[in-house]
GROMACS .gro file of C-alpha atoms in nm:
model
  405
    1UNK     CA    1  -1.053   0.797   2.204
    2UNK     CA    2  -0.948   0.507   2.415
    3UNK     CA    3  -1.201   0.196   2.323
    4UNK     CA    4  -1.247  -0.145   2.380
    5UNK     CA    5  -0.924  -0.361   2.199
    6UNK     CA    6  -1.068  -0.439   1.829
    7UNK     CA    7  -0.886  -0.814   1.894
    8UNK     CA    8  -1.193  -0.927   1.630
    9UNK     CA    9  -1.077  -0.644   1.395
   10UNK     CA   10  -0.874  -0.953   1.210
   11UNK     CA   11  -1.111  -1.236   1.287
   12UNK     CA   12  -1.294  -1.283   1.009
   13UNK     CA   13  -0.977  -1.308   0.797
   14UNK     CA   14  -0.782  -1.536   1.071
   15UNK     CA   15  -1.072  -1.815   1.110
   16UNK     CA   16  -0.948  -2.133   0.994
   17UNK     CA   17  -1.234  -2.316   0.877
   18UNK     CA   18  -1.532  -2.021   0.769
   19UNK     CA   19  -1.558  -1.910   0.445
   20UNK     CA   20  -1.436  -1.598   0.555
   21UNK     CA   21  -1.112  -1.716   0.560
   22UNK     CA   22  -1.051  -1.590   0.253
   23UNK     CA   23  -1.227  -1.260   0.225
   24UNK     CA   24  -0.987  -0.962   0.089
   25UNK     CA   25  -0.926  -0.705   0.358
   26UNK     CA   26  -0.939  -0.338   0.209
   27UNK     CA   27  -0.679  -0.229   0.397
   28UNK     CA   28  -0.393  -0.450   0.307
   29UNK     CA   29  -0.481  -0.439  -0.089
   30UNK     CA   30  -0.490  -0.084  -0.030
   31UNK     CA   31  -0.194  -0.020   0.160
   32UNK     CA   32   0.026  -0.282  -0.077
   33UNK     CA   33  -0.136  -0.054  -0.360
   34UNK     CA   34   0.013   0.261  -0.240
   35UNK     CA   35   0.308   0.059  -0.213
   36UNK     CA   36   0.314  -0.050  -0.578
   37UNK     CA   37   0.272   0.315  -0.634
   38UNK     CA   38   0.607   0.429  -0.421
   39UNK     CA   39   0.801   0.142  -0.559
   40UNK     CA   40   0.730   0.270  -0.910
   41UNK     CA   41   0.836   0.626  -0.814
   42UNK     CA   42   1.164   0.468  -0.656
   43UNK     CA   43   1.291   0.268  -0.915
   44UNK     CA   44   1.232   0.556  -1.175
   45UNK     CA   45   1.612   0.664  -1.231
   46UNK     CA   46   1.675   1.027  -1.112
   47UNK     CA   47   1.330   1.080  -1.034
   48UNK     CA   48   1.276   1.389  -0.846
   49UNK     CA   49   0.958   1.266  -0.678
   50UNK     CA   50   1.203   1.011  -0.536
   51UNK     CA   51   1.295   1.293  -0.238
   52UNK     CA   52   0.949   1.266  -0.132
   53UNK     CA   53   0.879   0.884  -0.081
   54UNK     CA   54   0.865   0.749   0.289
   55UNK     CA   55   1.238   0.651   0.259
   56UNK     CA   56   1.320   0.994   0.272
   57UNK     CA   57   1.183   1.050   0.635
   58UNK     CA   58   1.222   0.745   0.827
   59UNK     CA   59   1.419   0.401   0.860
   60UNK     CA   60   1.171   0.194   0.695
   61UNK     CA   61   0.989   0.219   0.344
   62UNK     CA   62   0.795   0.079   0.071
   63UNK     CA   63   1.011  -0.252   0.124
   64UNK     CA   64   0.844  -0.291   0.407
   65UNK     CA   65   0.489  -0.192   0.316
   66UNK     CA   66   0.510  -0.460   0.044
   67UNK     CA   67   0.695  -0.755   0.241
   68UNK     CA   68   0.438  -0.727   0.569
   69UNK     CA   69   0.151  -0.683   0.336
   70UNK     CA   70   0.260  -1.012   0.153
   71UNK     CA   71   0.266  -1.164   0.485
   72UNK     CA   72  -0.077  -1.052   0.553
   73UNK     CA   73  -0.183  -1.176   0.185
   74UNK     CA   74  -0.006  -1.538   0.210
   75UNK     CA   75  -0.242  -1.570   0.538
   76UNK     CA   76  -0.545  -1.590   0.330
   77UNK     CA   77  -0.462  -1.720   0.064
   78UNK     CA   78  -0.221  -2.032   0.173
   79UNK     CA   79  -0.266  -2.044   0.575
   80UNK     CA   80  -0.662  -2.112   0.517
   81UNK     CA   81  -0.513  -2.465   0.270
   82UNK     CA   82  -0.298  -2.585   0.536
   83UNK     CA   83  -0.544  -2.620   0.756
   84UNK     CA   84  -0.839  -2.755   0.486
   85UNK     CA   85  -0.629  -2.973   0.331
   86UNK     CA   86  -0.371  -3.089   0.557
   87UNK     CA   87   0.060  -2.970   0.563
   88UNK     CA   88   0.120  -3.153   0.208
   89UNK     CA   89  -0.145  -2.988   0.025
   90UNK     CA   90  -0.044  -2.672   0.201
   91UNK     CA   91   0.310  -2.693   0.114
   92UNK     CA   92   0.187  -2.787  -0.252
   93UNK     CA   93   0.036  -2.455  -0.286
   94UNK     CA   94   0.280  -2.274  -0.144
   95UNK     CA   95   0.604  -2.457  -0.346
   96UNK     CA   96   0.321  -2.339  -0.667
   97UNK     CA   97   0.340  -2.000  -0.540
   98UNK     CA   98   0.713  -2.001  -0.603
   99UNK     CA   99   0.726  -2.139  -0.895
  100UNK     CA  100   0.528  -1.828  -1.005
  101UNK     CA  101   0.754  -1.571  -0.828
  102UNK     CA  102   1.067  -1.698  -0.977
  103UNK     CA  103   1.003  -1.746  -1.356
  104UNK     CA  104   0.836  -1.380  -1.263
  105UNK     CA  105   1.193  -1.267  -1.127
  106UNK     CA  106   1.382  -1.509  -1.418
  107UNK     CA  107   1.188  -1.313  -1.660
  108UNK     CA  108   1.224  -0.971  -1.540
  109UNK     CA  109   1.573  -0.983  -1.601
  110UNK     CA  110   1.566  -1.106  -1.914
  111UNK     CA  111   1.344  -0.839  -2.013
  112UNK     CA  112   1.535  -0.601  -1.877
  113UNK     CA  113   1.835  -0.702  -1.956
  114UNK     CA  114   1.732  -0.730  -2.352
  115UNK     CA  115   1.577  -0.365  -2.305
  116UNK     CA  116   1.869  -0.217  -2.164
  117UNK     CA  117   2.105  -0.413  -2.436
  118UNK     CA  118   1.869  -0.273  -2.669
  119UNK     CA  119   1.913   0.101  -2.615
  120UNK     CA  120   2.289   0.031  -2.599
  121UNK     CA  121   2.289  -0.140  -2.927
  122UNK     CA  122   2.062   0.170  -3.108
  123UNK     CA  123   2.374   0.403  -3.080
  124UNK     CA  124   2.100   0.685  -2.983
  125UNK     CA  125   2.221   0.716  -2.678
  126UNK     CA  126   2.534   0.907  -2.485
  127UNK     CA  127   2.557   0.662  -2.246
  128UNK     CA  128   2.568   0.270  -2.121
  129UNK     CA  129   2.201   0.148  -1.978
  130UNK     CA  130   2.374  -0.190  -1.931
  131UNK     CA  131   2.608  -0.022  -1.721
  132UNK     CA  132   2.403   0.190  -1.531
  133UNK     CA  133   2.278  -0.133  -1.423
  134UNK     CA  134   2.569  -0.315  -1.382
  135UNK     CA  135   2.506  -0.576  -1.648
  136UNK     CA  136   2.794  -0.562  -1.812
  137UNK     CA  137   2.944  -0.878  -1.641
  138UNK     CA  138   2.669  -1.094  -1.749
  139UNK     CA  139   2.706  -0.962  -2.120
  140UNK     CA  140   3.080  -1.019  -2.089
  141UNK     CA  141   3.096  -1.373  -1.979
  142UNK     CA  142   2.735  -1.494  -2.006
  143UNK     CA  143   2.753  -1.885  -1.915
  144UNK     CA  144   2.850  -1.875  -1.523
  145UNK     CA  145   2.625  -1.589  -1.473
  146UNK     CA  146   2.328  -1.775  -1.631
  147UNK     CA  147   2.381  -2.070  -1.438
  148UNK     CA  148   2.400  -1.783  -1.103
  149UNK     CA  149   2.058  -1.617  -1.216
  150UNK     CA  150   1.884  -1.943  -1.249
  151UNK     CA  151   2.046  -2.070  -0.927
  152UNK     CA  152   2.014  -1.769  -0.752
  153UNK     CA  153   2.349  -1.719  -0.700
  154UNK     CA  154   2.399  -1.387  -0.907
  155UNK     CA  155   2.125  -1.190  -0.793
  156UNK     CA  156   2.173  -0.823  -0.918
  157UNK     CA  157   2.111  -0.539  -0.722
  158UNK     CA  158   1.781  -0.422  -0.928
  159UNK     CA  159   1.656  -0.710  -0.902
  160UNK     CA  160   1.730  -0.852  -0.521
  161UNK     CA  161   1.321  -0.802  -0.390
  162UNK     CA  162   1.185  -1.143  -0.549
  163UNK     CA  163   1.484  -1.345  -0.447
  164UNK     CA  164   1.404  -1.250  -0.106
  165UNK     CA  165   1.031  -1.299  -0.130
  166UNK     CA  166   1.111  -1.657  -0.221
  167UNK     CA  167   1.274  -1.733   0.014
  168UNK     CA  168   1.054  -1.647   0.292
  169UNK     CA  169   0.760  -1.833   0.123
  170UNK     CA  170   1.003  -2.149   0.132
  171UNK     CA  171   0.966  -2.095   0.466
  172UNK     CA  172   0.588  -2.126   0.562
  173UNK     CA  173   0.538  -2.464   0.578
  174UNK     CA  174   0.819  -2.489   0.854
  175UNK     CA  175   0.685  -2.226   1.035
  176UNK     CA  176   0.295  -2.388   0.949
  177UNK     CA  177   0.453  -2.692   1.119
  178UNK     CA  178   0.556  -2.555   1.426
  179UNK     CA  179   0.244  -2.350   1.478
  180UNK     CA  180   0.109  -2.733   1.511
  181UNK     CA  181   0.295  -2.707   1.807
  182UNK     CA  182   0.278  -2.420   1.969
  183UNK     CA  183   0.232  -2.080   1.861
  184UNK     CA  184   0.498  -1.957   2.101
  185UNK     CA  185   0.740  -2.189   1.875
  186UNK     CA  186   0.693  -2.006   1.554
  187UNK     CA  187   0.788  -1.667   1.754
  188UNK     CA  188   1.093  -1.812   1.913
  189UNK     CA  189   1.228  -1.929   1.543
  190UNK     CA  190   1.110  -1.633   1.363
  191UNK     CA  191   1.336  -1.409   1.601
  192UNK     CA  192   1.624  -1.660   1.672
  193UNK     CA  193   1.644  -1.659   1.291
  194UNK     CA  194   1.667  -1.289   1.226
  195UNK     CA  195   1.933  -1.276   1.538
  196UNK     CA  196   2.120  -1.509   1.391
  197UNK     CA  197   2.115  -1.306   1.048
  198UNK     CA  198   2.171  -1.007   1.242
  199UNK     CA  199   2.553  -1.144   1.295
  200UNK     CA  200   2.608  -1.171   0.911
  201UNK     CA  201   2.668  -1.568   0.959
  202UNK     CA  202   2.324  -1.626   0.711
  203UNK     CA  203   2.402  -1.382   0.403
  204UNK     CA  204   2.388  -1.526   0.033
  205UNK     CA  205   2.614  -1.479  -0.197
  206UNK     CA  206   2.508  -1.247  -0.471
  207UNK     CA  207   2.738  -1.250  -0.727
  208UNK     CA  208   3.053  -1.499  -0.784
  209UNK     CA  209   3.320  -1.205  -0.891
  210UNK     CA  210   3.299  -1.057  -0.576
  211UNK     CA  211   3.149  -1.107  -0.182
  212UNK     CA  212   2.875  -0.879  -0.208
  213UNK     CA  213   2.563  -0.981  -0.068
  214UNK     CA  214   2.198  -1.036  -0.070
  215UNK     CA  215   2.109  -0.688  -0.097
  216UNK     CA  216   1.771  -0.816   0.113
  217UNK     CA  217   1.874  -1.097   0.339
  218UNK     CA  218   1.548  -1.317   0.358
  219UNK     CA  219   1.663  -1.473   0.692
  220UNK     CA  220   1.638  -1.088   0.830
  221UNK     CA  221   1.359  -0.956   0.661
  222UNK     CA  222   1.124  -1.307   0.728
  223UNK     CA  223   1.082  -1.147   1.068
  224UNK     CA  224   0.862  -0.890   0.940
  225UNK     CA  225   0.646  -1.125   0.657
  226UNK     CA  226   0.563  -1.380   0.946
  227UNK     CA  227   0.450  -1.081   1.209
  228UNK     CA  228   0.207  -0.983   0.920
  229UNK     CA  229   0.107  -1.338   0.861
  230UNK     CA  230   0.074  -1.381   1.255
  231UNK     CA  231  -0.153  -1.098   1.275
  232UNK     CA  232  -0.414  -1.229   0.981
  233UNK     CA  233  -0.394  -1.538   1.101
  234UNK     CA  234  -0.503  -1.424   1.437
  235UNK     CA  235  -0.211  -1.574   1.592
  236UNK     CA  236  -0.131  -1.203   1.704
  237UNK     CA  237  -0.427  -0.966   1.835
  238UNK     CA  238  -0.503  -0.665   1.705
  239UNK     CA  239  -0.379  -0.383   1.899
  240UNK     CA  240  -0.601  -0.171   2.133
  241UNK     CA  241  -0.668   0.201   1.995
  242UNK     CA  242  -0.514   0.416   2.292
  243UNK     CA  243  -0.386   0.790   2.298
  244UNK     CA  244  -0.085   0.639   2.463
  245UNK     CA  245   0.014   0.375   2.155
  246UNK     CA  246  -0.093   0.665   1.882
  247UNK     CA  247   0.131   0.935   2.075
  248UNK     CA  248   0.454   0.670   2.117
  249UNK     CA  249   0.401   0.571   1.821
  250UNK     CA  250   0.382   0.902   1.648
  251UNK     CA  251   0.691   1.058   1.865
  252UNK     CA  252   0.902   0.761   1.797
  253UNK     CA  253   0.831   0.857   1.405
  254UNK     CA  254   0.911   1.189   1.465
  255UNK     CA  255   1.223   1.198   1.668
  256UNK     CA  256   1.413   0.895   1.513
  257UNK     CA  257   1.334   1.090   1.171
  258UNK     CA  258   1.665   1.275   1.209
  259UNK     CA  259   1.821   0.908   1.254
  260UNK     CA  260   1.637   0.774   1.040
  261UNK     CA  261   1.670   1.019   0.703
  262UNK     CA  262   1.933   1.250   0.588
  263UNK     CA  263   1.737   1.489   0.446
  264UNK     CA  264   1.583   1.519   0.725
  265UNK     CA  265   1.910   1.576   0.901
  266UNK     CA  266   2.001   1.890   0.706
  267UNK     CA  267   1.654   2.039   0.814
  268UNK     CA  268   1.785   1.963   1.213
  269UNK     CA  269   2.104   2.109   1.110
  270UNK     CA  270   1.957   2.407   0.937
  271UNK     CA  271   1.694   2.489   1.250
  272UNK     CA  272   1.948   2.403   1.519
  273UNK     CA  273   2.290   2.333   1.453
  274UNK     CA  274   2.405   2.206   1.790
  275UNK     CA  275   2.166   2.014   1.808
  276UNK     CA  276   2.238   1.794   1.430
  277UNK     CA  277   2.621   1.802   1.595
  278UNK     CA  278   2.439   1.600   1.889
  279UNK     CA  279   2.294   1.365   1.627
  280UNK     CA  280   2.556   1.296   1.435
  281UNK     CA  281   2.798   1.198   1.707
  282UNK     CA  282   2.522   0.926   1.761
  283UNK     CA  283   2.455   0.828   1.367
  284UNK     CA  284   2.768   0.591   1.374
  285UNK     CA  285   2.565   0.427   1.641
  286UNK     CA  286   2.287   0.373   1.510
  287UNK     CA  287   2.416   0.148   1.139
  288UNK     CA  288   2.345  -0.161   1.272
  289UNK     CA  289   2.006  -0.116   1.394
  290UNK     CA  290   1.914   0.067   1.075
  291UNK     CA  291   2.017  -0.156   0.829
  292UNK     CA  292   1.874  -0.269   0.557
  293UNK     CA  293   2.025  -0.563   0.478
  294UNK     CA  294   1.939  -0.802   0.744
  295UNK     CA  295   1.691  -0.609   0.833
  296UNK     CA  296   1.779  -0.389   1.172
  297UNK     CA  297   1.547  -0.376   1.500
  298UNK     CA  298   1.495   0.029   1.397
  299UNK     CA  299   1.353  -0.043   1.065
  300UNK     CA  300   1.122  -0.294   1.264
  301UNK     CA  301   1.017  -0.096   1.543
  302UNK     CA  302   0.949   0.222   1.265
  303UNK     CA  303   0.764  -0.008   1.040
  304UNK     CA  304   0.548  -0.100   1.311
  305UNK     CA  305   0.525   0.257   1.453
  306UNK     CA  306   0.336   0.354   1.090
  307UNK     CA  307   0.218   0.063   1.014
  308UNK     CA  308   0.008   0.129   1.353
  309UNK     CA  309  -0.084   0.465   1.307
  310UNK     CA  310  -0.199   0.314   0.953
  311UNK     CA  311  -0.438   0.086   1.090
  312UNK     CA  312  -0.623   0.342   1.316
  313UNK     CA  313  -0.646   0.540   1.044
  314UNK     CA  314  -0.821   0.313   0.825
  315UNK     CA  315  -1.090   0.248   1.100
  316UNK     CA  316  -1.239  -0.064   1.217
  317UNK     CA  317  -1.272  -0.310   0.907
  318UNK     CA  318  -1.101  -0.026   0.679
  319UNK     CA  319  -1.481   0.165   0.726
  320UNK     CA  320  -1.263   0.486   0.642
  321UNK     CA  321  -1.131   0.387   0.283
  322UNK     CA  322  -1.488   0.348   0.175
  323UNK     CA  323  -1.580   0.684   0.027
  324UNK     CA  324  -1.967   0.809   0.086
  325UNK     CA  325  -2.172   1.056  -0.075
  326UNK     CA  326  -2.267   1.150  -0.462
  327UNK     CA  327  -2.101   1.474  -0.446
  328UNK     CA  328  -1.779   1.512  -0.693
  329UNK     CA  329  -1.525   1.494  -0.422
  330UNK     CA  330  -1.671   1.195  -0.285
  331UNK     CA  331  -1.682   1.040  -0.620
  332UNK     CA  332  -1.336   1.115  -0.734
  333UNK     CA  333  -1.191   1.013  -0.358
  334UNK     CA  334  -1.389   0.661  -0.422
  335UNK     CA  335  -1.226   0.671  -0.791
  336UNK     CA  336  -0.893   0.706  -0.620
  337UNK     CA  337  -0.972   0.474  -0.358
  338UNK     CA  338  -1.076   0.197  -0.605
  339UNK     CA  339  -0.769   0.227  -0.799
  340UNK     CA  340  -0.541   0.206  -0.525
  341UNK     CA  341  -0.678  -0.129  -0.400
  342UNK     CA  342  -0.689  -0.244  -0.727
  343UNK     CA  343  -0.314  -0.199  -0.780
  344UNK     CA  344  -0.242  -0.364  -0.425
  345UNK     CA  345  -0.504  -0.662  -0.527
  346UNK     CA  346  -0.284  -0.768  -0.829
  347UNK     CA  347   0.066  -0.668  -0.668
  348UNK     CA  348   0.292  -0.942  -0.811
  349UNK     CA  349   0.196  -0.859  -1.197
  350UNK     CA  350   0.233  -0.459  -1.096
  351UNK     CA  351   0.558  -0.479  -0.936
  352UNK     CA  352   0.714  -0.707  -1.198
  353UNK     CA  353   0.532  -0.461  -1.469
  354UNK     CA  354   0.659  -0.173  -1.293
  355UNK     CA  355   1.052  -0.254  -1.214
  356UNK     CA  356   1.055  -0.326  -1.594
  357UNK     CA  357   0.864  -0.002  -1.696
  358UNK     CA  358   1.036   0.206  -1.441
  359UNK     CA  359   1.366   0.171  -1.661
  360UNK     CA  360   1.198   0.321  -1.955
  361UNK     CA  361   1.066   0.585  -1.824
  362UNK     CA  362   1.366   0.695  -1.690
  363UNK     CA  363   1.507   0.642  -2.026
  364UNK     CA  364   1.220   0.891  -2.115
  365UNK     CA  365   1.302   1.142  -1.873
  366UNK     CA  366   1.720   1.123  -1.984
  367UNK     CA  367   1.554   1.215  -2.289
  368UNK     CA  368   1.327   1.521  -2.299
  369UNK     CA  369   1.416   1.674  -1.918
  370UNK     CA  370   1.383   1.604  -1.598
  371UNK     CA  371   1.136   1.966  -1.561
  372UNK     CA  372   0.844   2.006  -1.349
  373UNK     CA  373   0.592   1.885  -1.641
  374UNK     CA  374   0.814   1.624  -1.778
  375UNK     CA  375   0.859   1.450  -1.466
  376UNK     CA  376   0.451   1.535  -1.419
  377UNK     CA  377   0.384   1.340  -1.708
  378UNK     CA  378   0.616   1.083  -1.677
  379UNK     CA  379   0.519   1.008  -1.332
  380UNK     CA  380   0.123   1.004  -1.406
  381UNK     CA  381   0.182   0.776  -1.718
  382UNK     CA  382   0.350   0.498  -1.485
  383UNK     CA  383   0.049   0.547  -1.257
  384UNK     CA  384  -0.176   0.490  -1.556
  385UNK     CA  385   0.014   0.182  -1.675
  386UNK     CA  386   0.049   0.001  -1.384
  387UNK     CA  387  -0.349   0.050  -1.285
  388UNK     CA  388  -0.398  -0.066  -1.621
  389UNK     CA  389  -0.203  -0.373  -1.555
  390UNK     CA  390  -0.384  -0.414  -1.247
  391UNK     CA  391  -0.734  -0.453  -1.413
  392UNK     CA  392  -0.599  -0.662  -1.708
  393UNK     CA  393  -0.452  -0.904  -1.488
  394UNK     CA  394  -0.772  -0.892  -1.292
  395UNK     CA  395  -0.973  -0.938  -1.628
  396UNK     CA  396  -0.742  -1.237  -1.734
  397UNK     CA  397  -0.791  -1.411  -1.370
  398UNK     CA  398  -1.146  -1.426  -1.401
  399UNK     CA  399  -1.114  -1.640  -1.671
  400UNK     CA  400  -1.352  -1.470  -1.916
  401UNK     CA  401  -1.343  -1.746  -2.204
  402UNK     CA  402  -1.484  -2.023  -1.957
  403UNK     CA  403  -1.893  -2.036  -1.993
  404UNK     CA  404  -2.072  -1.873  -1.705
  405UNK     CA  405  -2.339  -2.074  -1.551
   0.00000   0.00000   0.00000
């Protein structure tokens, strides 16, 4: 299986003058659109489909999916104006780029919020959605925590992901700068940055009643948006396709599962009970490098480990997400396929779409059961609403009222 090392696999994307610069590789929109898809699932409250996610098996998850995909994305679409148009203009579209993301996140909470405040206020309900949120603080004494959400100083647990995500794109046009002078430099500051975080010395704070944290430390977690942004940008090369990388990289999946996932755990203990006694003398040892927080060297190295195994899959060029062939398998895969990628090609409106429908539908499911064809149904309508999303903010992107030469 061994080949010659597809370095060009990420060429076209990475070239900083051709028009190719910015052509849309299949496999990130589609792997950011089953992400959309798993982060809908997770945020669902109590939803049994939950036990099943990639969280569930491993160190890293969806988190990471989305954050090294958006790396991967900010490549093309901002790396490609640095270059054209010189660090200003760059850092101009970029600073654009956040304003977007955080009147998304500002108004994501206030939609929330008023949703959740909502159901409290109907009486129809036995219990406190502002609560179950942990709201109630900025309902009780609104003015200092308005002043925290718009500062982003009272960042709420639900709603932690953008935060992060904004501050890592503040960070591009340093690390564009130093990739002026060497590429080695961005590398050294990416990591020296995440060490540093690693020590607890670069956490926000996240709320001003008590010293909890940045549930997603962006000084941790810029580590892994940069590696995907290396990689498009060609700054990286592709990997080779070996036996050896796809077996280490499958083992290290496997056996750091147990580490990695309790429910996993139970299944060691249940198969061989001497040996989950083994593990769990060793759990305690493991925190550190597992955390989420700042983002621990497990999570990274797992990540990677699928991530990898991801990208062979796909094939050269994503070749293997293209579905061939008239029969009705191969037109329902290519249905699936197109729907996918069209979630993961309008992420930003999905995820801020979802996070906010995610609440009612576990609202839904409080309601009328949490059985095999309620959470069926309620499941399959979130998939339907967020693809439906995805093509309406596709349809209002391409600018349909403009004339058409």
């Amino acid at each position: 299986m061994a080949t010659a090392s597809p370095a060009s696999d990420f060429a076209p994307v990475a070239a900083s003058s051709a028009p190719a610069a910015t052509t849309r590789d299949p496999r990130l929109d589609f792997y950011r659109g089953i992400a959309m898809f798993i982060i809908l699932i997770a945020h669902i409250p109590n939803d049994p489909w939950a036990r099943w996610i990639p969280a569930r098996f491993g160190f890293s998850d969806a988190t990471e999916i989305f954050v090294f995909c958006s790396g991967m994305a900010s490549a093309i679409a901002f790396g490609g104006a640095f270059e054209r148009k010189g660090w200003w203009m760059g850092t101009a579209r970029v600073s654009f780029r956040i304003w977007q993301v955080y009147w998304a996140h500002i108004c994501l909470f206030f939609f929330v919020a008023m949703s959740m405040a909502a159901l409290d206020l109907s009486g129809a309900f036995d219990k406190s959605y502002v609560s179950g949120l942990n709201l109630q603080h900025f309902f009780n004494d609104p003015m200092p925590q308005m002043v925290g959400l718009f500062t982003l100083t009272y960042v709420p647990n639900y709603f932690d992901i953008l935060p992060m995500y904004l501050v890592v794109l503040a960070m591009m046009p340093i690390f564009m700068g130093l990739s002026r002078l060497s590429i080695w430099a961005v590398g050294l500051v990416s990591v020296a940055i995440w060490l540093v975080a690693q020590t607890g010395m670069l956490a926000l704070p996240a709320e001003p009643w008590s010293d909890r944290q940045w549930f997603f430390n962006p000084f941790g977690w810029q580590l892994l948006f940069f590696t995907g942004f290396a990689f498009m940008r060609g700054w990286i090369p592709a990997p080779p396709v070996s036996k050896t990388l796809i077996w280490a990289a499958a083992l290290f999946l496997v056996l750091s599962a147990p580490f990695g996932s309790w429910k996993v755990f139970l299944w060691v203990q249940a198969a061989a009970p001497d040996l989950a006694e083994n593990i769990r003398k060793v759990w305690p040892l493991t925190s550190e490098l597992r955390e989420k927080t700042d983002f621990g060297l497990f999570r990274y190295m797992h990540f990677l480990s699928l991530a990898y195994l991801g990208w062979v899959a796909a094939g050269q060029h994503g070749h293997r997400l293209i579905a061939t062939g008239n029969t009705i398998g191969a037109q329902l895969l290519r249905w699936i396929l197109k729907q996918i990628t069209k979630v993961g090609q309008q992420s930003l409106a999905v995820f801020v779409f979802s996070m906010a429908a995610a609440r009612l539908i576990g609202v839904f499911l409080d309601e009328f059961g949490r059985d095999f064809a309620t959470v069926l149904a309620a499941n399959l309508i979130g998939f339907a609403l967020i693809i439906g999303v995805a093509y309406l903010a596709a349809w209002f992107k391409s600018h349909p009222w403009k004339s058409k030469s």
